[in-house]
mmCIF file of C-alpha atoms in Angstrom:
data_model
loop_
_atom_site.group_PDB
_atom_site.id
_atom_site.type_symbol
_atom_site.label_atom_id
_atom_site.label_comp_id
_atom_site.label_asym_id
_atom_site.label_seq_id
_atom_site.Cartn_x
_atom_site.Cartn_y
_atom_site.Cartn_z
ATOM 1 C CA MET A 276 56.129 53.651 54.599
ATOM 2 C CA GLN A 277 54.099 53.563 57.572
ATOM 3 C CA PHE A 278 54.960 51.405 60.743
ATOM 4 C CA ILE A 279 51.222 50.597 60.824
ATOM 5 C CA ASP A 280 49.144 51.995 58.086
ATOM 6 C CA LEU A 281 45.681 52.770 59.482
ATOM 7 C CA ALA A 282 45.018 55.015 56.484
ATOM 8 C CA ALA A 283 45.410 52.149 54.031
ATOM 9 C CA GLN A 284 43.136 49.973 55.991
ATOM 10 C CA TYR A 285 40.489 52.718 56.235
ATOM 11 C CA GLN A 286 40.620 53.410 52.416
ATOM 12 C CA HIS A 287 40.101 49.685 52.048
ATOM 13 C CA LEU A 288 37.038 49.553 54.271
ATOM 14 C CA LYS A 289 35.817 53.194 53.780
ATOM 15 C CA ASP A 290 32.420 52.758 52.379
ATOM 16 C CA LYS A 291 31.449 50.164 55.056
ATOM 17 C CA ILE A 292 32.876 51.908 58.130
ATOM 18 C CA ASP A 293 31.239 55.219 56.993
ATOM 19 C CA ALA A 294 27.900 53.455 56.607
ATOM 20 C CA ARG A 295 28.309 51.876 60.086
ATOM 21 C CA ILE A 296 29.104 55.161 61.678
ATOM 22 C CA GLN A 297 26.312 56.883 59.854
ATOM 23 C CA ALA A 298 23.769 54.347 61.324
ATOM 24 C CA VAL A 299 24.851 55.255 64.836
ATOM 25 C CA LEU A 300 24.574 59.047 64.175
ATOM 26 C CA ASP A 301 21.117 58.243 62.804
ATOM 27 C CA HIS A 302 19.948 56.116 65.775
ATOM 28 C CA GLY A 303 21.678 58.259 68.379
ATOM 29 C CA HIS A 304 22.302 55.547 70.969
ATOM 30 C CA TYR A 305 25.997 56.537 71.392
ATOM 31 C CA ILE A 306 26.706 54.460 74.475
ATOM 32 C CA MET A 307 25.855 50.845 74.899
ATOM 33 C CA GLY A 308 23.814 51.055 71.484
ATOM 34 C CA PRO A 309 22.781 48.015 69.508
ATOM 35 C CA GLU A 310 26.276 47.802 67.758
ATOM 36 C CA VAL A 311 27.805 47.015 71.069
ATOM 37 C CA ALA A 312 25.690 43.847 71.807
ATOM 38 C CA GLU A 313 26.210 42.935 68.205
ATOM 39 C CA LEU A 314 29.951 43.206 68.353
ATOM 40 C CA GLU A 315 30.026 41.204 71.681
ATOM 41 C CA ASP A 316 28.297 38.279 70.011
ATOM 42 C CA LYS A 317 30.504 38.237 67.052
ATOM 43 C CA LEU A 318 33.731 38.549 69.182
ATOM 44 C CA ALA A 319 32.442 35.717 71.302
ATOM 45 C CA GLU A 320 31.816 33.555 68.266
ATOM 46 C CA TYR A 321 35.150 34.415 66.747
ATOM 47 C CA VAL A 322 37.316 33.556 69.880
ATOM 48 C CA GLY A 323 35.114 30.436 70.616
ATOM 49 C CA VAL A 324 33.903 31.421 74.260
ATOM 50 C CA LYS A 325 30.462 31.877 75.914
ATOM 51 C CA HIS A 326 30.942 35.505 76.698
ATOM 52 C CA ALA A 327 32.618 38.676 75.422
ATOM 53 C CA ILE A 328 31.949 41.691 77.458
ATOM 54 C CA THR A 329 33.406 45.073 75.992
ATOM 55 C CA CYS A 330 34.731 48.037 77.845
ATOM 56 C CA ALA A 331 36.582 51.337 77.517
ATOM 57 C CA ASN A 332 40.239 50.120 76.985
ATOM 58 C CA GLY A 333 42.410 47.163 77.463
ATOM 59 C CA THR A 334 43.826 48.312 80.807
ATOM 60 C CA ASP A 335 40.252 48.570 82.196
ATOM 61 C CA ALA A 336 39.778 45.048 80.780
ATOM 62 C CA LEU A 337 42.593 43.815 83.004
ATOM 63 C CA THR A 338 41.478 45.942 85.919
ATOM 64 C CA LEU A 339 37.853 44.455 85.655
ATOM 65 C CA VAL A 340 39.325 40.837 85.754
ATOM 66 C CA MET A 341 41.506 41.728 88.844
ATOM 67 C CA MET A 342 38.269 43.021 90.486
ATOM 68 C CA ALA A 343 36.257 39.874 89.251
ATOM 69 C CA LEU A 344 38.941 37.635 90.696
ATOM 70 C CA GLY A 345 39.150 39.575 94.069
ATOM 71 C CA ILE A 346 42.693 40.215 93.669
ATOM 72 C CA LYS A 347 43.728 42.215 96.988
ATOM 73 C CA GLN A 348 46.655 43.302 99.170
ATOM 74 C CA GLY A 349 48.706 40.245 100.252
ATOM 75 C CA ASP A 350 48.030 38.443 96.860
ATOM 76 C CA ALA A 351 51.052 37.462 94.563
ATOM 77 C CA VAL A 352 50.239 37.727 90.756
ATOM 78 C CA PHE A 353 52.912 36.396 88.519
ATOM 79 C CA CYS A 354 53.479 38.048 85.154
ATOM 80 C CA PRO A 355 56.190 38.530 82.648
ATOM 81 C CA THR A 356 58.716 41.584 83.300
ATOM 82 C CA PHE A 357 59.243 41.957 79.370
ATOM 83 C CA THR A 358 55.855 43.365 78.454
ATOM 84 C CA PHE A 359 53.807 46.622 78.441
ATOM 85 C CA PHE A 360 53.411 48.351 81.835
ATOM 86 C CA ALA A 361 49.550 47.806 82.343
ATOM 87 C CA THR A 362 50.016 44.114 82.793
ATOM 88 C CA ALA A 363 51.546 44.555 86.192
ATOM 89 C CA GLU A 364 50.163 48.214 86.890
ATOM 90 C CA VAL A 365 46.743 46.622 87.260
ATOM 91 C CA VAL A 366 47.842 44.114 89.992
ATOM 92 C CA ALA A 367 49.641 46.963 92.037
ATOM 93 C CA TYR A 368 46.297 49.097 91.525
ATOM 94 C CA GLU A 369 44.460 46.463 93.447
ATOM 95 C CA GLY A 370 46.893 46.527 96.270
ATOM 96 C CA ALA A 371 48.455 43.164 95.173
ATOM 97 C CA THR A 372 52.233 42.513 94.381
ATOM 98 C CA PRO A 373 53.310 41.646 90.930
ATOM 99 C CA VAL A 374 55.973 39.009 90.858
ATOM 100 C CA PHE A 375 58.154 39.113 87.622
ATOM 101 C CA VAL A 376 58.954 36.205 85.461
ATOM 102 C CA ASP A 377 61.676 35.943 82.893
ATOM 103 C CA SER A 378 60.938 35.474 79.249
ATOM 104 C CA ASN A 379 61.521 32.498 76.632
ATOM 105 C CA GLU A 380 64.583 33.551 74.455
ATOM 106 C CA ASP A 381 62.804 32.176 71.312
ATOM 107 C CA THR A 382 59.183 33.242 71.650
ATOM 108 C CA PHE A 383 59.768 36.226 73.842
ATOM 109 C CA ASN A 384 56.778 35.233 75.934
ATOM 110 C CA ILE A 385 56.675 34.137 79.651
ATOM 111 C CA CYS A 386 58.995 31.379 80.480
ATOM 112 C CA PRO A 387 57.130 28.254 82.361
ATOM 113 C CA VAL A 388 60.416 26.976 83.734
ATOM 114 C CA ASP A 389 61.154 30.454 85.374
ATOM 115 C CA LEU A 390 57.397 30.940 86.354
ATOM 116 C CA GLU A 391 57.322 27.576 88.434
ATOM 117 C CA LYS A 392 60.662 28.959 89.942
ATOM 118 C CA GLN A 393 58.987 32.161 91.004
ATOM 119 C CA ILE A 394 55.941 30.412 92.370
ATOM 120 C CA GLN A 395 58.124 28.150 94.435
ATOM 121 C CA LYS A 396 60.178 31.094 95.869
ATOM 122 C CA VAL A 397 57.034 32.947 96.731
ATOM 123 C CA ILE A 398 55.607 29.989 98.573
ATOM 124 C CA ALA A 399 59.017 29.338 100.399
ATOM 125 C CA GLU A 400 59.037 32.908 101.664
ATOM 126 C CA GLY A 401 55.731 32.626 102.959
ATOM 127 C CA LYS A 402 54.839 36.549 102.851
ATOM 128 C CA LEU A 403 52.527 36.540 99.904
ATOM 129 C CA LYS A 404 49.628 34.378 98.764
ATOM 130 C CA PRO A 405 50.282 32.934 95.173
ATOM 131 C CA THR A 406 46.791 33.751 93.541
ATOM 132 C CA ALA A 407 47.038 34.176 89.672
ATOM 133 C CA ILE A 408 49.097 34.161 86.685
ATOM 134 C CA ILE A 409 48.676 36.796 83.825
ATOM 135 C CA ALA A 410 50.496 35.391 80.703
ATOM 136 C CA VAL A 411 50.808 37.895 77.771
ATOM 137 C CA ASP A 412 50.555 36.891 74.033
ATOM 138 C CA LEU A 413 53.569 38.999 73.154
ATOM 139 C CA PHE A 414 53.811 40.430 69.434
ATOM 140 C CA GLY A 415 50.940 38.379 68.335
ATOM 141 C CA LEU A 416 52.000 34.835 69.611
ATOM 142 C CA PRO A 417 50.023 33.053 72.220
ATOM 143 C CA ALA A 418 51.936 32.077 75.364
ATOM 144 C CA ASN A 419 52.684 28.472 76.056
ATOM 145 C CA TYR A 420 49.242 27.930 77.696
ATOM 146 C CA PRO A 421 49.440 24.137 77.810
ATOM 147 C CA GLU A 422 52.339 24.287 80.029
ATOM 148 C CA ILE A 423 51.238 27.472 81.998
ATOM 149 C CA LYS A 424 47.794 25.830 82.603
ATOM 150 C CA ARG A 425 49.549 22.728 84.015
ATOM 151 C CA ILE A 426 51.450 24.956 86.438
ATOM 152 C CA ALA A 427 48.455 26.985 87.277
ATOM 153 C CA ASP A 428 46.418 23.938 88.148
ATOM 154 C CA GLN A 429 49.024 22.386 90.245
ATOM 155 C CA TYR A 430 49.526 25.423 92.386
ATOM 156 C CA GLY A 431 45.828 26.337 92.595
ATOM 157 C CA LEU A 432 46.115 29.692 90.618
ATOM 158 C CA LYS A 433 43.788 31.439 88.411
ATOM 159 C CA LEU A 434 45.084 31.927 84.751
ATOM 160 C CA VAL A 435 44.399 35.348 82.955
ATOM 161 C CA GLU A 436 45.352 35.742 79.231
ATOM 162 C CA ASP A 437 46.266 39.195 78.142
ATOM 163 C CA ALA A 438 45.477 38.836 74.580
ATOM 164 C CA ALA A 439 45.974 42.725 73.657
ATOM 165 C CA GLN A 440 48.652 41.702 71.084
ATOM 166 C CA GLY A 441 47.549 38.280 70.564
ATOM 167 C CA PHE A 442 44.001 38.312 69.140
ATOM 168 C CA GLY A 443 43.722 36.303 66.096
ATOM 169 C CA GLY A 444 46.652 33.994 67.379
ATOM 170 C CA GLU A 445 46.041 30.092 67.699
ATOM 171 C CA ILE A 446 47.358 27.041 69.490
ATOM 172 C CA ASN A 447 46.295 23.922 67.793
ATOM 173 C CA GLY A 448 43.291 25.582 66.377
ATOM 174 C CA LYS A 449 42.192 27.224 69.635
ATOM 175 C CA ARG A 450 42.131 31.071 69.222
ATOM 176 C CA ALA A 451 43.848 33.671 71.613
ATOM 177 C CA GLY A 452 41.210 34.922 74.092
ATOM 178 C CA SER A 453 39.875 31.508 74.870
ATOM 179 C CA PHE A 454 42.607 30.262 77.218
ATOM 180 C CA GLY A 455 42.725 30.103 80.996
ATOM 181 C CA ASP A 456 39.880 31.193 83.083
ATOM 182 C CA ILE A 457 39.328 34.467 81.682
ATOM 183 C CA ALA A 458 41.123 36.822 78.952
ATOM 184 C CA THR A 459 41.295 40.269 77.970
ATOM 185 C CA THR A 460 42.094 42.180 74.726
ATOM 186 C CA SER A 461 42.563 45.866 73.645
ATOM 187 C CA PHE A 462 41.247 47.479 70.633
ATOM 188 C CA PHE A 463 43.895 50.430 70.637
ATOM 189 C CA PRO A 464 44.297 51.452 67.088
ATOM 190 C CA ALA A 465 47.763 49.900 66.725
ATOM 191 C CA LYS A 466 46.426 46.315 67.819
ATOM 192 C CA PRO A 467 45.818 43.369 65.149
ATOM 193 C CA LEU A 468 41.972 44.347 65.718
ATOM 194 C CA GLY A 469 42.086 48.096 66.576
ATOM 195 C CA CYS A 470 39.229 50.791 66.711
ATOM 196 C CA TYR A 471 39.511 54.561 66.194
ATOM 197 C CA GLY A 472 39.941 55.348 69.907
ATOM 198 C CA ASP A 473 40.152 53.302 72.911
ATOM 199 C CA GLY A 474 38.318 50.000 73.641
ATOM 200 C CA GLY A 475 38.892 46.690 75.212
ATOM 201 C CA ALA A 476 37.160 43.300 75.913
ATOM 202 C CA ILE A 477 37.040 40.552 78.200
ATOM 203 C CA PHE A 478 36.339 36.795 77.219
ATOM 204 C CA THR A 479 35.300 33.915 79.426
ATOM 205 C CA ASP A 480 33.278 30.808 79.583
ATOM 206 C CA ASN A 481 32.400 31.436 83.179
ATOM 207 C CA ASP A 482 28.774 32.714 83.703
ATOM 208 C CA ASP A 483 29.438 34.124 87.134
ATOM 209 C CA TYR A 484 32.475 36.156 85.980
ATOM 210 C CA ALA A 485 30.561 37.403 83.066
ATOM 211 C CA GLU A 486 27.659 38.747 85.048
ATOM 212 C CA LEU A 487 30.001 40.116 87.708
ATOM 213 C CA ILE A 488 31.984 42.167 85.032
ATOM 214 C CA LYS A 489 28.884 43.449 83.399
ATOM 215 C CA SER A 490 28.000 44.904 86.684
ATOM 216 C CA LEU A 491 31.400 46.142 87.509
ATOM 217 C CA ARG A 492 31.767 48.065 84.167
ATOM 218 C CA VAL A 493 28.744 50.284 84.985
ATOM 219 C CA HIS A 494 29.577 51.395 88.532
ATOM 220 C CA GLY A 495 28.514 48.067 90.056
ATOM 221 C CA LYS A 496 24.997 48.485 89.204
ATOM 222 C CA GLY A 497 22.240 45.881 90.055
ATOM 223 C CA LYS A 498 18.875 45.689 88.285
ATOM 224 C CA ASP A 499 19.011 49.289 87.386
ATOM 225 C CA LYS A 500 21.369 52.248 87.417
ATOM 226 C CA TYR A 501 20.076 53.621 90.784
ATOM 227 C CA ASP A 502 20.691 50.199 92.501
ATOM 228 C CA ASN A 503 24.439 49.896 92.844
ATOM 229 C CA ILE A 504 25.184 46.624 94.649
ATOM 230 C CA ARG A 505 29.067 46.736 94.562
ATOM 231 C CA ILE A 506 31.814 49.275 93.913
ATOM 232 C CA GLY A 507 32.522 49.244 90.357
ATOM 233 C CA MET A 508 33.978 51.752 87.564
ATOM 234 C CA ASN A 509 32.726 53.425 84.474
ATOM 235 C CA SER A 510 34.105 51.496 81.509
ATOM 236 C CA ARG A 511 31.735 51.136 78.515
ATOM 237 C CA LEU A 512 32.843 50.892 74.921
ATOM 238 C CA ASP A 513 31.099 53.654 72.865
ATOM 239 C CA THR A 514 28.816 52.530 70.199
ATOM 240 C CA ILE A 515 30.657 54.371 67.155
ATOM 241 C CA GLN A 516 33.988 52.326 68.148
ATOM 242 C CA ALA A 517 31.704 49.068 68.159
ATOM 243 C CA ALA A 518 30.422 50.104 64.726
ATOM 244 C CA VAL A 519 34.046 50.500 63.524
ATOM 245 C CA LEU A 520 35.114 47.166 64.966
ATOM 246 C CA LEU A 521 32.274 45.298 63.492
ATOM 247 C CA GLU A 522 33.695 46.144 59.916
ATOM 248 C CA LYS A 523 37.121 45.501 61.013
ATOM 249 C CA LEU A 524 36.268 42.282 62.549
ATOM 250 C CA ALA A 525 34.615 41.138 59.365
ATOM 251 C CA ALA A 526 37.755 42.008 57.467
ATOM 252 C CA PHE A 527 40.259 40.487 60.133
ATOM 253 C CA PRO A 528 40.687 36.908 58.846
ATOM 254 C CA GLN A 529 41.919 38.167 55.539
ATOM 255 C CA GLU A 530 44.119 40.732 57.192
ATOM 256 C CA LEU A 531 45.511 37.911 59.411
ATOM 257 C CA ILE A 532 46.425 35.909 56.305
ATOM 258 C CA ASN A 533 48.020 39.032 54.779
ATOM 259 C CA ARG A 534 50.119 39.533 57.981
ATOM 260 C CA ASN A 535 51.477 36.028 57.959
ATOM 261 C CA ILE A 536 52.301 36.325 54.224
ATOM 262 C CA ALA A 537 54.210 39.467 55.181
ATOM 263 C CA ALA A 538 55.927 37.743 58.117
ATOM 264 C CA GLU A 539 57.006 34.784 56.048
ATOM 265 C CA LYS A 540 58.713 37.273 53.510
ATOM 266 C CA TYR A 541 60.557 38.847 56.463
ATOM 267 C CA HIS A 542 61.556 35.743 57.570
ATOM 268 C CA SER A 543 62.890 34.403 54.136
ATOM 269 C CA GLU A 544 64.936 37.661 53.611
ATOM 270 C CA LEU A 545 66.141 38.398 57.207
ATOM 271 C CA LYS A 546 66.901 34.951 58.806
ATOM 272 C CA SER A 547 70.373 34.986 57.589
ATOM 273 C CA GLN A 548 71.062 38.403 59.216
ATOM 274 C CA TYR A 549 69.093 38.425 62.493
ATOM 275 C CA LYS A 550 67.542 36.093 65.041
ATOM 276 C CA THR A 551 64.062 36.110 63.662
ATOM 277 C CA PRO A 552 60.737 35.202 65.517
ATOM 278 C CA VAL A 553 59.936 31.681 66.334
ATOM 279 C CA VAL A 554 56.440 30.219 65.907
ATOM 280 C CA PRO A 555 56.307 26.897 67.490
ATOM 281 C CA GLU A 556 54.583 24.021 65.679
ATOM 282 C CA GLY A 557 50.697 24.267 66.103
ATOM 283 C CA TYR A 558 50.803 27.900 66.891
ATOM 284 C CA VAL A 559 49.649 30.679 64.711
ATOM 285 C CA SER A 560 50.660 34.450 65.353
ATOM 286 C CA SER A 561 48.749 37.414 64.499
ATOM 287 C CA TRP A 562 51.925 39.449 64.311
ATOM 288 C CA ALA A 563 51.147 42.530 66.218
ATOM 289 C CA GLN A 564 54.704 43.226 65.670
ATOM 290 C CA TYR A 565 57.581 41.510 63.722
ATOM 291 C CA THR A 566 60.484 41.853 66.090
ATOM 292 C CA LEU A 567 64.018 40.947 65.434
ATOM 293 C CA VAL A 568 67.055 40.611 67.751
ATOM 294 C CA ALA A 569 70.368 42.279 66.835
ATOM 295 C CA GLU A 570 73.567 42.621 68.499
ATOM 296 C CA ASP A 571 73.887 46.466 67.800
ATOM 297 C CA ARG A 572 70.187 47.477 67.729
ATOM 298 C CA ALA A 573 70.922 51.236 67.294
ATOM 299 C CA ALA A 574 73.188 50.530 64.253
ATOM 300 C CA GLU A 575 70.603 48.283 62.618
ATOM 301 C CA MET A 576 67.696 50.871 63.221
ATOM 302 C CA GLU A 577 69.786 53.505 61.702
ATOM 303 C CA LYS A 578 70.267 51.449 58.403
ATOM 304 C CA TYR A 579 66.538 50.942 57.957
ATOM 305 C CA LYS A 580 65.859 54.717 58.794
ATOM 306 C CA ALA A 581 68.346 55.417 55.962
ATOM 307 C CA GLN A 582 66.242 53.517 53.718
ATOM 308 C CA GLY A 583 63.003 55.143 54.762
ATOM 309 C CA VAL A 584 61.732 52.203 56.766
ATOM 310 C CA PRO A 585 60.513 53.092 60.273
ATOM 311 C CA THR A 586 61.417 50.845 63.208
ATOM 312 C CA MET A 587 60.229 50.808 66.815
ATOM 313 C CA VAL A 588 61.505 49.270 70.203
ATOM 314 C CA TYR A 589 59.083 47.263 72.284
ATOM 315 C CA TYR A 590 60.176 47.250 75.204
ATOM 316 C CA GLY A 591 63.312 49.181 76.141
ATOM 317 C CA THR A 592 62.867 48.910 79.914
ATOM 318 C CA CYS A 593 61.784 45.616 81.718
ATOM 319 C CA MET A 594 59.059 46.012 84.347
ATOM 320 C CA HIS A 595 61.357 45.124 87.146
ATOM 321 C CA GLN A 596 63.621 47.999 86.131
ATOM 322 C CA GLN A 597 61.103 50.639 86.262
ATOM 323 C CA THR A 598 61.144 53.328 88.870
ATOM 324 C CA VAL A 599 57.768 52.693 90.309
ATOM 325 C CA PHE A 600 58.679 48.963 91.113
ATOM 326 C CA LYS A 601 62.117 49.424 92.592
ATOM 327 C CA ALA A 602 60.640 48.969 95.937
ATOM 328 C CA LEU A 603 60.184 45.159 95.153
ATOM 329 C CA GLY A 604 63.897 44.825 95.375
ATOM 330 C CA TYR A 605 64.848 43.149 91.987
ATOM 331 C CA GLN A 606 68.421 43.511 90.872
ATOM 332 C CA GLU A 607 69.930 43.732 87.437
ATOM 333 C CA GLY A 608 70.663 40.235 86.335
ATOM 334 C CA ASP A 609 67.473 38.637 88.128
ATOM 335 C CA PHE A 610 65.917 38.154 84.659
ATOM 336 C CA PRO A 611 68.864 37.780 82.195
ATOM 337 C CA VAL A 612 66.754 36.713 79.006
ATOM 338 C CA ALA A 613 64.234 39.504 79.432
ATOM 339 C CA GLU A 614 67.064 42.121 80.149
ATOM 340 C CA SER A 615 68.981 40.978 77.160
ATOM 341 C CA LEU A 616 65.902 41.275 74.940
ATOM 342 C CA SER A 617 64.990 44.718 76.055
ATOM 343 C CA LYS A 618 68.544 45.830 74.855
ATOM 344 C CA SER A 619 68.475 44.021 71.567
ATOM 345 C CA VAL A 620 65.108 43.568 69.992
ATOM 346 C CA PHE A 621 63.446 46.060 67.420
ATOM 347 C CA SER A 622 60.393 45.815 65.159
ATOM 348 C CA LEU A 623 59.731 46.342 61.572
ATOM 349 C CA PRO A 624 56.551 47.578 60.012
ATOM 350 C CA MET A 625 53.516 45.108 60.193
ATOM 351 C CA HIS A 626 49.809 45.434 59.282
ATOM 352 C CA GLY A 627 47.363 43.881 56.964
ATOM 353 C CA TYR A 628 47.993 45.951 53.844
ATOM 354 C CA LEU A 629 51.743 45.808 53.832
ATOM 355 C CA ASN A 630 53.633 45.513 50.567
ATOM 356 C CA ILE A 631 57.172 44.274 51.514
ATOM 357 C CA LYS A 632 59.902 44.954 48.886
ATOM 358 C CA LYS A 633 63.255 43.300 49.538
ATOM 359 C CA VAL A 634 64.512 44.209 53.062
#
């Protein structure tokens, strides 16, 4: 059994993907070719936003957003401590300060109660300017955007959705990537919608953000590539990856159904043994991972290994515990839920072609 079976997906889509790649090889426009524009149109339509701007990877997508929002030294950007490193890395890269927030114990996502507490703490200290929130759609489930948006509006903060794991998720029919002021995703192969290399995208309804990001992703260019009007970066999605993603996006709705069937099977078999994932009413998860909570994680993972079932840990170390952020002065116990999750969660195989036997 594969943890994420990309080979099974490729065999299912082989003829269509091969034809798409061959078309790129035939026309030879390997960078920003016609498939890139086609993909951006279809991504925007799927997510339900005016603009989808592709780029080289998910981290670049977040970096471009930080640049577009003008995040800088002295700014505080609030983000979960229980997530992948890139979410806070891009904040620090702009010279700003990531301010970490605890998790909700049921959804694993950023906790709105602790978010407001951390915002008020920064305001009281008066050293940093609260500027933005980055919420992460962890393991496929959108964060609590109705409540997070209320908090963002109350304190005048920009809201960024990191939908790298959440693409395909929903809240009351509204899809991941359409929440907040601007959103990002990753097309890393292991993501719900992944390519065969690196790739990313930014989603927004804001025309000004869209035009700015289109410039920033190509060295800050103006009317042509020899008139650079701002400092940008080189972050373009290559055409072959766009071609692959076009066929994967066409198959994605059925794969999403399959993921939810697999998740329900897991839940019915495992709810008596573990704390299983919670999907609130009105929410849909894209199940980037199916994640359990166990008192003795190592022992449980060994049991699955003995049965030939691979498992993974996301994430074994919280952000505030990592060496590079020690200078921020956080202590053990500052984020009790996230710290507990980092010691107890593990994930089972999940993909759109999973055949689950009794687990």
